[in-house]
mmCIF file of C-alpha atoms in Angstrom:
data_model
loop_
_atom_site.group_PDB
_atom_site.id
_atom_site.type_symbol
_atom_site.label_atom_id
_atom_site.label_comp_id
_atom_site.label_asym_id
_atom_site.label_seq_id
_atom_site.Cartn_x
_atom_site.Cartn_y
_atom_site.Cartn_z
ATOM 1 C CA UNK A 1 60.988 -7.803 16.560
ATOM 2 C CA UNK A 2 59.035 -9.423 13.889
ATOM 3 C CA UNK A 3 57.496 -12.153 16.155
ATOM 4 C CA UNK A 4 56.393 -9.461 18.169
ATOM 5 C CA UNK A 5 54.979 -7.649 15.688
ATOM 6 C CA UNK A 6 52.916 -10.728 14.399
ATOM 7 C CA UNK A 7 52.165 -11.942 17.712
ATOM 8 C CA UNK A 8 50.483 -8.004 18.406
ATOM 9 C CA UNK A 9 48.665 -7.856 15.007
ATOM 10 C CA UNK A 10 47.603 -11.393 15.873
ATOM 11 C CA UNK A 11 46.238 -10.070 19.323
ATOM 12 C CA UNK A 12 44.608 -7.385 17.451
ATOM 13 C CA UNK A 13 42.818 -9.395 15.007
ATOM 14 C CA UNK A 14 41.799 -11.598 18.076
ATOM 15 C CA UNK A 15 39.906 -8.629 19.510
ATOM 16 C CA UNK A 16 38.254 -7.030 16.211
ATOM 17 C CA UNK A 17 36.444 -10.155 15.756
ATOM 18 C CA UNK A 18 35.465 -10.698 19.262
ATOM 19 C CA UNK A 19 34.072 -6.984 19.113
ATOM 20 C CA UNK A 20 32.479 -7.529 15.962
ATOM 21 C CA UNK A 21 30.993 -11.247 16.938
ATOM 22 C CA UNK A 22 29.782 -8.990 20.113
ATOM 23 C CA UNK A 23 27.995 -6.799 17.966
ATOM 24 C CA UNK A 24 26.619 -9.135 15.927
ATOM 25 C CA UNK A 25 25.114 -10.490 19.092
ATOM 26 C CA UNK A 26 24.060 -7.257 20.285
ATOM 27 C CA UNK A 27 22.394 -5.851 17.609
ATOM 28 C CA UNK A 28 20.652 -9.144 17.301
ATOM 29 C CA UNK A 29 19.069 -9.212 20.742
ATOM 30 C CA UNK A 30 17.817 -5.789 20.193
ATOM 31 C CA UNK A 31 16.634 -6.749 16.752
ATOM 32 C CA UNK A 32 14.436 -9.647 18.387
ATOM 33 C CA UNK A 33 13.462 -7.235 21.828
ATOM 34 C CA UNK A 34 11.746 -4.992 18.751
ATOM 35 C CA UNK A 35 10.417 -7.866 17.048
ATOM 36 C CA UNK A 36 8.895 -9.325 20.402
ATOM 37 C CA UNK A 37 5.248 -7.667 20.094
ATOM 38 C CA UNK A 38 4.978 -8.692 16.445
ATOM 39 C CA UNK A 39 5.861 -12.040 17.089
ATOM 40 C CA UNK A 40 3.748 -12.586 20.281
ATOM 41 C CA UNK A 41 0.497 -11.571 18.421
ATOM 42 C CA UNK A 42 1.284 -13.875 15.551
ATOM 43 C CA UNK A 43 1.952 -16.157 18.176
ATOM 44 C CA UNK A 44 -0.922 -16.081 20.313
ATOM 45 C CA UNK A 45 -3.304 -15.159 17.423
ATOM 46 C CA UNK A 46 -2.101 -17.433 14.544
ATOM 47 C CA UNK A 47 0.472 -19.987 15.184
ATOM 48 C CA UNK A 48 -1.313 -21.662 18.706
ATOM 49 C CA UNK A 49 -4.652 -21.620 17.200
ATOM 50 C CA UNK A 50 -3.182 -23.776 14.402
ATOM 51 C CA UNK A 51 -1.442 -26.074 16.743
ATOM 52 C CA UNK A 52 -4.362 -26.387 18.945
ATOM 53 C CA UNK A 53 -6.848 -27.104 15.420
ATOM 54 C CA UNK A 54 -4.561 -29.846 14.823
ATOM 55 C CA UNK A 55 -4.672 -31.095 18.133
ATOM 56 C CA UNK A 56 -8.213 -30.820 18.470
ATOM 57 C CA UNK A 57 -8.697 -33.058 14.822
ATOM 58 C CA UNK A 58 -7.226 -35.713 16.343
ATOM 59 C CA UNK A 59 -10.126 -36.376 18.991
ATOM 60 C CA UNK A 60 -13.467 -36.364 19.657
ATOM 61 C CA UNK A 61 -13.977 -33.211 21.047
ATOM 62 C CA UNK A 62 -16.167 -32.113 23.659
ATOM 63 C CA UNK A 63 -16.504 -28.355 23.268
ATOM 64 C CA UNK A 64 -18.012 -28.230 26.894
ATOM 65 C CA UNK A 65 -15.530 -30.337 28.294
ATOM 66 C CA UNK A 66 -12.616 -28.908 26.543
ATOM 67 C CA UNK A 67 -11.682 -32.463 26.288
ATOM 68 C CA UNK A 68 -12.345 -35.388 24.059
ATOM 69 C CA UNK A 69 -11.368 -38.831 23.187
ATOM 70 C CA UNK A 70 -8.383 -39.422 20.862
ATOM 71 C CA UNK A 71 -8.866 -41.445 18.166
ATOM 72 C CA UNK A 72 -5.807 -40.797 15.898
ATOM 73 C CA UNK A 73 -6.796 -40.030 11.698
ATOM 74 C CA UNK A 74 -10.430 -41.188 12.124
ATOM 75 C CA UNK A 75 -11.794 -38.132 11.379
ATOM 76 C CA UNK A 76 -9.787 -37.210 8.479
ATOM 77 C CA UNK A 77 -10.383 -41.395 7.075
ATOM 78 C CA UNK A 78 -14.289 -40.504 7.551
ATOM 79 C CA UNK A 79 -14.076 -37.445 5.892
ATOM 80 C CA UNK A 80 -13.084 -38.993 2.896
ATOM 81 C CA UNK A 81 -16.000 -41.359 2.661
ATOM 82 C CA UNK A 82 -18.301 -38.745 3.473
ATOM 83 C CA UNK A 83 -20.639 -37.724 0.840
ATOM 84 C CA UNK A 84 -21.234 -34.251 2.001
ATOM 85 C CA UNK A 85 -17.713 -33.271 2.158
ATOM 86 C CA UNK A 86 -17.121 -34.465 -1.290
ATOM 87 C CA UNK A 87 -19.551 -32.556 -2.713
ATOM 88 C CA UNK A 88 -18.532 -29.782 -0.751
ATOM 89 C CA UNK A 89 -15.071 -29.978 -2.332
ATOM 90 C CA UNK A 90 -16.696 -30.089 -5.767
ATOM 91 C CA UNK A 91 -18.584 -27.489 -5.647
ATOM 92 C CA UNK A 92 -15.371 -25.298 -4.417
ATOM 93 C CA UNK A 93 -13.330 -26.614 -6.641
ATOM 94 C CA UNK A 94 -15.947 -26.091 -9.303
ATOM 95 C CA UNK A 95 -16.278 -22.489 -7.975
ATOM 96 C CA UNK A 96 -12.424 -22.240 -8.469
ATOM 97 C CA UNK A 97 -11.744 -23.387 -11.505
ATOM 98 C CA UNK A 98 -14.216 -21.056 -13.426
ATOM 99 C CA UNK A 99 -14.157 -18.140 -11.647
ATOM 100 C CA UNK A 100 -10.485 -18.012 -11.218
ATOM 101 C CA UNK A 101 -9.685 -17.463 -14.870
ATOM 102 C CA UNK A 102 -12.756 -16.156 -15.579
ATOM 103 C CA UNK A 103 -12.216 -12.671 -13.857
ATOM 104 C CA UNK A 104 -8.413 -13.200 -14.736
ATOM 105 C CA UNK A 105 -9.318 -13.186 -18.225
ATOM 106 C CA UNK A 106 -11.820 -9.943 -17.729
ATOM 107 C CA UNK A 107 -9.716 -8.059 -15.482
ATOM 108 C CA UNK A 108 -6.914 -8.611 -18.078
ATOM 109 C CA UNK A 109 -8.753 -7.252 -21.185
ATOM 110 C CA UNK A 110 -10.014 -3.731 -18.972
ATOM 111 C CA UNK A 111 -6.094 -3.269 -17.508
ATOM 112 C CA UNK A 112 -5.438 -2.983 -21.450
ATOM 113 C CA UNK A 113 -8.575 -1.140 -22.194
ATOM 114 C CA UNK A 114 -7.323 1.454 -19.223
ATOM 115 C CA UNK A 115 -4.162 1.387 -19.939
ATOM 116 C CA UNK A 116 -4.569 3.360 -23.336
ATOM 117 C CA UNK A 117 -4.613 6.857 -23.009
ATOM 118 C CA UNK A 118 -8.074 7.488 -22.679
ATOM 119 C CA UNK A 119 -10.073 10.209 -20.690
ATOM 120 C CA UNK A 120 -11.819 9.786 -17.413
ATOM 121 C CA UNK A 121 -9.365 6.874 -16.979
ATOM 122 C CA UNK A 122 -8.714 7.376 -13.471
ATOM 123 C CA UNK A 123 -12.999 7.448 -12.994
ATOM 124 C CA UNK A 124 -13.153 4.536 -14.661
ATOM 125 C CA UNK A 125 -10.410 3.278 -12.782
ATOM 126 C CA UNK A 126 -12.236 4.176 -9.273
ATOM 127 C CA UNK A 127 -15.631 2.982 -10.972
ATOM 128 C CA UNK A 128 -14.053 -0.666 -11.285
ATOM 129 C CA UNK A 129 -11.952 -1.028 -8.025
ATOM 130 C CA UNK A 130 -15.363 -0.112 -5.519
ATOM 131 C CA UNK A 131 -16.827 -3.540 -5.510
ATOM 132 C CA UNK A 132 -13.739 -4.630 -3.894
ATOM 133 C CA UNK A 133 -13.427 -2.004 -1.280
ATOM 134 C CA UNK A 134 -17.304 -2.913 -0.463
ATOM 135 C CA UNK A 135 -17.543 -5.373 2.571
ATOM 136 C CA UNK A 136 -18.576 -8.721 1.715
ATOM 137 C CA UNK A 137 -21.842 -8.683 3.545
ATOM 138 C CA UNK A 138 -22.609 -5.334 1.898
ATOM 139 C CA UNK A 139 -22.211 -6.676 -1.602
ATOM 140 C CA UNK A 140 -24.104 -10.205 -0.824
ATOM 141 C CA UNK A 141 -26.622 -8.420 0.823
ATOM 142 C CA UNK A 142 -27.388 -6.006 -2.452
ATOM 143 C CA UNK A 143 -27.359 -9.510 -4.528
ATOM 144 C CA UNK A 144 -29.751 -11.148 -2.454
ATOM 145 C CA UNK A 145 -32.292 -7.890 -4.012
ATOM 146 C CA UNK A 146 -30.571 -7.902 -6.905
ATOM 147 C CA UNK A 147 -31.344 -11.527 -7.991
ATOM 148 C CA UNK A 148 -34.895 -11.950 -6.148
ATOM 149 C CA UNK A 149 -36.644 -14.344 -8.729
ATOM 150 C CA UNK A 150 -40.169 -11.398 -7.795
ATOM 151 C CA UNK A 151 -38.934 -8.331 -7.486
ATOM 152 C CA UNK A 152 -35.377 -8.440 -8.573
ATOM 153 C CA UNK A 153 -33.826 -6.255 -10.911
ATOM 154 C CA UNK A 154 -31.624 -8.859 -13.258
ATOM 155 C CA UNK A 155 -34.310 -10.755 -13.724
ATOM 156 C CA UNK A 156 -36.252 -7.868 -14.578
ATOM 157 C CA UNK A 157 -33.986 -6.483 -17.223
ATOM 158 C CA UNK A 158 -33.677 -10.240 -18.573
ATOM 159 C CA UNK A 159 -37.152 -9.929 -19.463
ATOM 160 C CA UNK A 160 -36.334 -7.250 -21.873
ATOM 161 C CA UNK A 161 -34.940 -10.213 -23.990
ATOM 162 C CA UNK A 162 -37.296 -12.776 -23.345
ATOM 163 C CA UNK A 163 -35.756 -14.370 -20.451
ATOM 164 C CA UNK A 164 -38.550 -16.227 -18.203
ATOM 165 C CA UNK A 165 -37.726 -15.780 -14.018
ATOM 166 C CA UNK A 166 -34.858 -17.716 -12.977
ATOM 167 C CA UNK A 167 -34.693 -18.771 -9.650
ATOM 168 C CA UNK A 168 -31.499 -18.075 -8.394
ATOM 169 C CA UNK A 169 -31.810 -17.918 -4.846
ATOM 170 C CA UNK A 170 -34.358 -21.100 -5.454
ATOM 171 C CA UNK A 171 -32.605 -23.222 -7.554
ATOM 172 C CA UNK A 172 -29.796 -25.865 -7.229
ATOM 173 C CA UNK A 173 -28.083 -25.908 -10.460
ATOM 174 C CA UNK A 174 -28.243 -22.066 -10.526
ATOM 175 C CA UNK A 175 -26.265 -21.716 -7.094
ATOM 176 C CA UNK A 176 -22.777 -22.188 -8.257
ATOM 177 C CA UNK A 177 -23.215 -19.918 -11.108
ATOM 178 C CA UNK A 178 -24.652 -16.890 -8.970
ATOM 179 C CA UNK A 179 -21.254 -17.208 -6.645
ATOM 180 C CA UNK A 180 -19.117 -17.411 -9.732
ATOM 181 C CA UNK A 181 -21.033 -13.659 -10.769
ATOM 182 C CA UNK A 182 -20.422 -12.603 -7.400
ATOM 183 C CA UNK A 183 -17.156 -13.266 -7.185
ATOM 184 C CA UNK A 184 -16.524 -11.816 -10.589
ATOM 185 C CA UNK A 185 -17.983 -8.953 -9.823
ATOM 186 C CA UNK A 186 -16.069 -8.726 -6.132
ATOM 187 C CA UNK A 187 -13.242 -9.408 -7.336
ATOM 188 C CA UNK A 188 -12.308 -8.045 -10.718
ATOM 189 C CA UNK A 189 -11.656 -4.624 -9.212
ATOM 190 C CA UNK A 190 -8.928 -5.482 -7.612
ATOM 191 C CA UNK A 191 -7.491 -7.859 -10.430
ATOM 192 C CA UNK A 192 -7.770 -4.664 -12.652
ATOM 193 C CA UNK A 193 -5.678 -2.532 -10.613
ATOM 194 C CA UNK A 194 -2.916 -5.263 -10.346
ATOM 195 C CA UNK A 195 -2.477 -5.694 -13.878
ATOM 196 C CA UNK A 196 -2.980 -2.324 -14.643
ATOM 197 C CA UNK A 197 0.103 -1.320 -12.133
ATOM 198 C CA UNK A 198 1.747 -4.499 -13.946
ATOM 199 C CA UNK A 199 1.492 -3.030 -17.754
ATOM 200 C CA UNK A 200 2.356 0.123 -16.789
ATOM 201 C CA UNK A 201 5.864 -1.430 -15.077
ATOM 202 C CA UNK A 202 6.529 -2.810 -18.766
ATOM 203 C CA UNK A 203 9.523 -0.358 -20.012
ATOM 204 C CA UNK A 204 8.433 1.272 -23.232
ATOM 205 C CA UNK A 205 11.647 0.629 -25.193
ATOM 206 C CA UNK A 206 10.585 -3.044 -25.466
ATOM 207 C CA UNK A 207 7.851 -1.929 -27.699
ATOM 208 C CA UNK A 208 9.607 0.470 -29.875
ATOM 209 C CA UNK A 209 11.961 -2.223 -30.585
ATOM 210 C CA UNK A 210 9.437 -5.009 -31.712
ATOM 211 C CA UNK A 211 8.087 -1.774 -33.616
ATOM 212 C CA UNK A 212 10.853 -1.387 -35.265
ATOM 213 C CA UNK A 213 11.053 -5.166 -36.488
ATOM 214 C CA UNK A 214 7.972 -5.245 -37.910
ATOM 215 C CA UNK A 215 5.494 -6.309 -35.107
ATOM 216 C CA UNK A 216 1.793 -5.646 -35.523
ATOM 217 C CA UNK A 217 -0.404 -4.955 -32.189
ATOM 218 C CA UNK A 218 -0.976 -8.778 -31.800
ATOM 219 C CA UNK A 219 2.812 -9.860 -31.740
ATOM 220 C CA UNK A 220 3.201 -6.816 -29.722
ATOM 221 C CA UNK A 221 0.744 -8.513 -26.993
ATOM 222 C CA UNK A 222 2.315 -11.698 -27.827
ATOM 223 C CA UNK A 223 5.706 -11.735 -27.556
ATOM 224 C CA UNK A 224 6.088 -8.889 -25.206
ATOM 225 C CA UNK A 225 2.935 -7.832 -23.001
ATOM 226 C CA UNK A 226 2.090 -11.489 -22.079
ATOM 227 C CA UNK A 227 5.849 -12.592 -21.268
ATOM 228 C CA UNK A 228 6.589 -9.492 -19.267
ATOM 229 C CA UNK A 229 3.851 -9.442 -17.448
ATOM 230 C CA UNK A 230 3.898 -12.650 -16.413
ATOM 231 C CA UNK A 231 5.098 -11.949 -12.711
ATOM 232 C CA UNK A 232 1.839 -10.101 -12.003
ATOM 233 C CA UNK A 233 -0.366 -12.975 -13.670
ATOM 234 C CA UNK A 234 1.216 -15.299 -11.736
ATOM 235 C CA UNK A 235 0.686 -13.165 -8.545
ATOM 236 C CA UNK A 236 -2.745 -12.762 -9.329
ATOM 237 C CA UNK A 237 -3.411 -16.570 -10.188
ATOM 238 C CA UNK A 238 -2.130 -17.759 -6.930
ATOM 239 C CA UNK A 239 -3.734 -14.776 -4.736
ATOM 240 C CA UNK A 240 -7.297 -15.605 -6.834
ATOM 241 C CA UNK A 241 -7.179 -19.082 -6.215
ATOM 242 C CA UNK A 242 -6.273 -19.466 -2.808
ATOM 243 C CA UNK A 243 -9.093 -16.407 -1.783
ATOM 244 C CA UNK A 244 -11.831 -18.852 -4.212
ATOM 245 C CA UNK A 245 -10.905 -21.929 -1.621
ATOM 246 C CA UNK A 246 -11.634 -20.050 1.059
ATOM 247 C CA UNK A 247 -15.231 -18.898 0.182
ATOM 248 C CA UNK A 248 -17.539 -18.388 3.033
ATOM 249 C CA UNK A 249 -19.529 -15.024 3.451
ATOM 250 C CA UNK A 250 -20.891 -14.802 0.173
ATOM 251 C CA UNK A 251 -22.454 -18.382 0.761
ATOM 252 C CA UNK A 252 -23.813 -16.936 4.341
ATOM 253 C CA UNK A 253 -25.190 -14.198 3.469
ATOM 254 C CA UNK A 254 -26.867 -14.924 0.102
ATOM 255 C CA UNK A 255 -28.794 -17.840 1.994
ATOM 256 C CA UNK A 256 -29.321 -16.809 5.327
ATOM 257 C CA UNK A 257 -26.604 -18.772 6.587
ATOM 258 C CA UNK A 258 -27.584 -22.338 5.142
ATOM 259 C CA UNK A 259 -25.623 -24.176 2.152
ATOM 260 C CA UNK A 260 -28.325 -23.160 -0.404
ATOM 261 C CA UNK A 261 -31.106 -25.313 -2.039
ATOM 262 C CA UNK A 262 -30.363 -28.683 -1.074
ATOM 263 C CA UNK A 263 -27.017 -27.849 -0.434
ATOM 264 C CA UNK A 264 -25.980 -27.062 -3.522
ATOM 265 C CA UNK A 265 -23.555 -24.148 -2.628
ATOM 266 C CA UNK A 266 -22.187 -26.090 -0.124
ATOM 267 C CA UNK A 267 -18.138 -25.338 0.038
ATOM 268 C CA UNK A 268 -15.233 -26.866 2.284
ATOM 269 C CA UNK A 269 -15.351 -23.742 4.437
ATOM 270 C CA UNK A 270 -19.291 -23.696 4.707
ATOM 271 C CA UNK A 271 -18.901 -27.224 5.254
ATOM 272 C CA UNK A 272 -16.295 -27.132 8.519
ATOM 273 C CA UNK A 273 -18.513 -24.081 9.903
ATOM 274 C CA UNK A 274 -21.480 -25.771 10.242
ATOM 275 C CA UNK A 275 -19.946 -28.882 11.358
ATOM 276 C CA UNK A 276 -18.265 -27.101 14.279
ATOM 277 C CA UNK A 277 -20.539 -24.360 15.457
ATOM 278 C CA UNK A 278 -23.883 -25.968 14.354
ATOM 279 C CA UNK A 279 -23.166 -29.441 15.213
ATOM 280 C CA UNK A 280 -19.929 -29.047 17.490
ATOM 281 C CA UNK A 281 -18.400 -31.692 16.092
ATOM 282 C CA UNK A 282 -14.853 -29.495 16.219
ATOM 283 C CA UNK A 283 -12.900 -32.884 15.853
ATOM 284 C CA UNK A 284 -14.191 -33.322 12.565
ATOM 285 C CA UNK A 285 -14.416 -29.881 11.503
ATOM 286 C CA UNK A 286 -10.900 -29.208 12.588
ATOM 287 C CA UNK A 287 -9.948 -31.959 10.075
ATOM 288 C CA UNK A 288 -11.913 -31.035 7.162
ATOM 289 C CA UNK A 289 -10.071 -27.604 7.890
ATOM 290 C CA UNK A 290 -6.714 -29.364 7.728
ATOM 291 C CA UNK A 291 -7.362 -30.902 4.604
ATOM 292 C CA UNK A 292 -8.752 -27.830 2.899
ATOM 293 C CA UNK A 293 -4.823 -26.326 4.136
ATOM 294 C CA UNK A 294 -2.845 -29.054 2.690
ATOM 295 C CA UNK A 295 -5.379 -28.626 -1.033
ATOM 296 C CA UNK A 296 -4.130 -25.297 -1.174
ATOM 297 C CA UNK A 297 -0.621 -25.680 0.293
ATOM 298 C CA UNK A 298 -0.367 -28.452 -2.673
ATOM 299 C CA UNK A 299 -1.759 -26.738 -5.367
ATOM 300 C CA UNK A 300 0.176 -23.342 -4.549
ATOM 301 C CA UNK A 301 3.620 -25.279 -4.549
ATOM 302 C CA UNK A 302 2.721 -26.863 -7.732
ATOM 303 C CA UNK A 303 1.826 -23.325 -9.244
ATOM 304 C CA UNK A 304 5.346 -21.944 -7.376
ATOM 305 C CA UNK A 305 6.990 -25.397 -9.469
ATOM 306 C CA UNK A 306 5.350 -24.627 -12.512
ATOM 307 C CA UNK A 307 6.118 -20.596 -12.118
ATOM 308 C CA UNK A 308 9.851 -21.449 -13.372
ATOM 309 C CA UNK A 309 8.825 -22.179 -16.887
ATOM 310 C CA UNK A 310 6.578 -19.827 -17.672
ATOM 311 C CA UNK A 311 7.368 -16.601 -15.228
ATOM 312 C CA UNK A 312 9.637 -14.190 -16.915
ATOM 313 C CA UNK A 313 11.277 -11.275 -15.306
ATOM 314 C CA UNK A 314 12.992 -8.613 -16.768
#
């Protein structure tokens, strides 16, 4: 009797998994049936483009042929002896490295400003986040009037202190800094809002405790604002630095679509345009491209490394 008990339990368990292994299945195909738009768009719109790119930097492309000669890692070898791209990744790197922190830094000090309870906060709060809601071409455009070295407006208010007509539209050593205050200015909307939502997030009985032992308002952003809110600085570094790699339509539009005097806002992006739709060289374009994903791909998982030391969550 018992070894026909076991033997029917045994037959029983058999089946329950088989049903629930069927299941598993089952709801799995229909999971991927309603996933199957999704992932053909991505598909056709983002993953074979990249596949073909990287195809396409390993020849000499002819974009009437659709064809071209392969010739391996030449491109990306010449690349790196080529002047032009190395100041090109200069002068993005340069762009990166000051505007980054730069509107970090800014955006940081008005979240706290905001954050206090003071009136029209929410107008202020609007006031700050429409630069980023502006298109790009919109915003370049106005800067291109705004900075005229005749008739423009900052260089008619820095005459009020004395300031003689800066050329900034003219003037090579002046390019770099006039996308740094556009992107400042583009950006730091956005930045505010982020560590605004961050700072409000930070529960309030961390502060009556550090109160309570004594802490004045500059331990109190110390040793608890900074820390905790260290998840949304981090989110915000590697967001801001990735989007200051990728600079392109503030450099088109503020000169017309060239590089700027003498090519002195010349940037990896800028760079790989012109090379592929001015000269059609998409071989080498296609490469610069590549190498602009693997500087960012690097630096990210070196920031994602880096995160584990300094990124505290509650």
């Amino acid at each position: 009797m018992s070894k026909l008990l076991n033997k029917f339990s045994g037959l029983i368990g058999y089946e329950g998994r088989k049903l629930k292994k069927l299941s598993f299945w089952k709801e799995t195909f229909w999971a991927y049936v309603y996933l199957l738009p999704t992932l053909a768009v991505l598909g056709t719109f983002s993953l074979w483009p990249i596949i073909r790119s990287f195809k396409i930097s390993l020849y000499n492309w002819d974009v009437l042929r659709n064809t071209g000669n392969f010739i391996g890692f030449q491109n990306y070898i010449e690349l790196f002896s080529d002047p032009e791209f190395g100041a090109a990744l200069w002068h993005t790197v340069y762009y990166a490295l000051v505007s980054t922190p730069l509107t970090m830094i800014i955006a940081l000090f008005i979240a706290i400003l905001l954050n206090q309870k003071l009136r029209l906060r929410g107008w202020f709060r609007t006031a700050f986040f429409l630069p980023w809601i502006t298109p790009m071409v919109a915003g370049a455009s106005v800067f291109v009037w705004l900075f005229n070295a005749d008739y423009g407006l900052v260089n008619h208010l820095l005459g009020f202190f004395g300031v003689g007509n800066l050329r900034w539209l003219n003037s090579p050593a002046l390019a770099i800094p006039l996308l740094i205050i556009f992107g400042v200015w583009k950006f730091l909307g956005f930045q505010v809002v982020l560590f605004l939502a961050g700072l409000q997030n930070i529960p309030e009985h961390y502060y009556e405790a550090a109160k309570v032992d004594g802490a004045n308002r500059l331990q109190l952003f110390r040793h608890v604002t900074l820390p905790l809110l260290t998840p949304t600085t981090f989110f915000v570094l590697i967001i801001s630095m990735i989007g200051a790699f990728k600079i392109f339509t503030q450099v088109y539009v503020l000169w017309a679509g060239t590089a700027g005097p003498l090519d002195s806002a010349q940037t990896i992006v800028m760079f790989f345009f012109q090379k592929g739709f001015n000269n059609f060289e998409f071989g080498y374009a296609s490469a610069a491209a590549y190498i602009l994903f693997l500087i960012v791909f690097v630096l990210t998982a070196i920031n994602m490394r880096l995160s584990k030391r300094w990124v505290h969550y509650q």
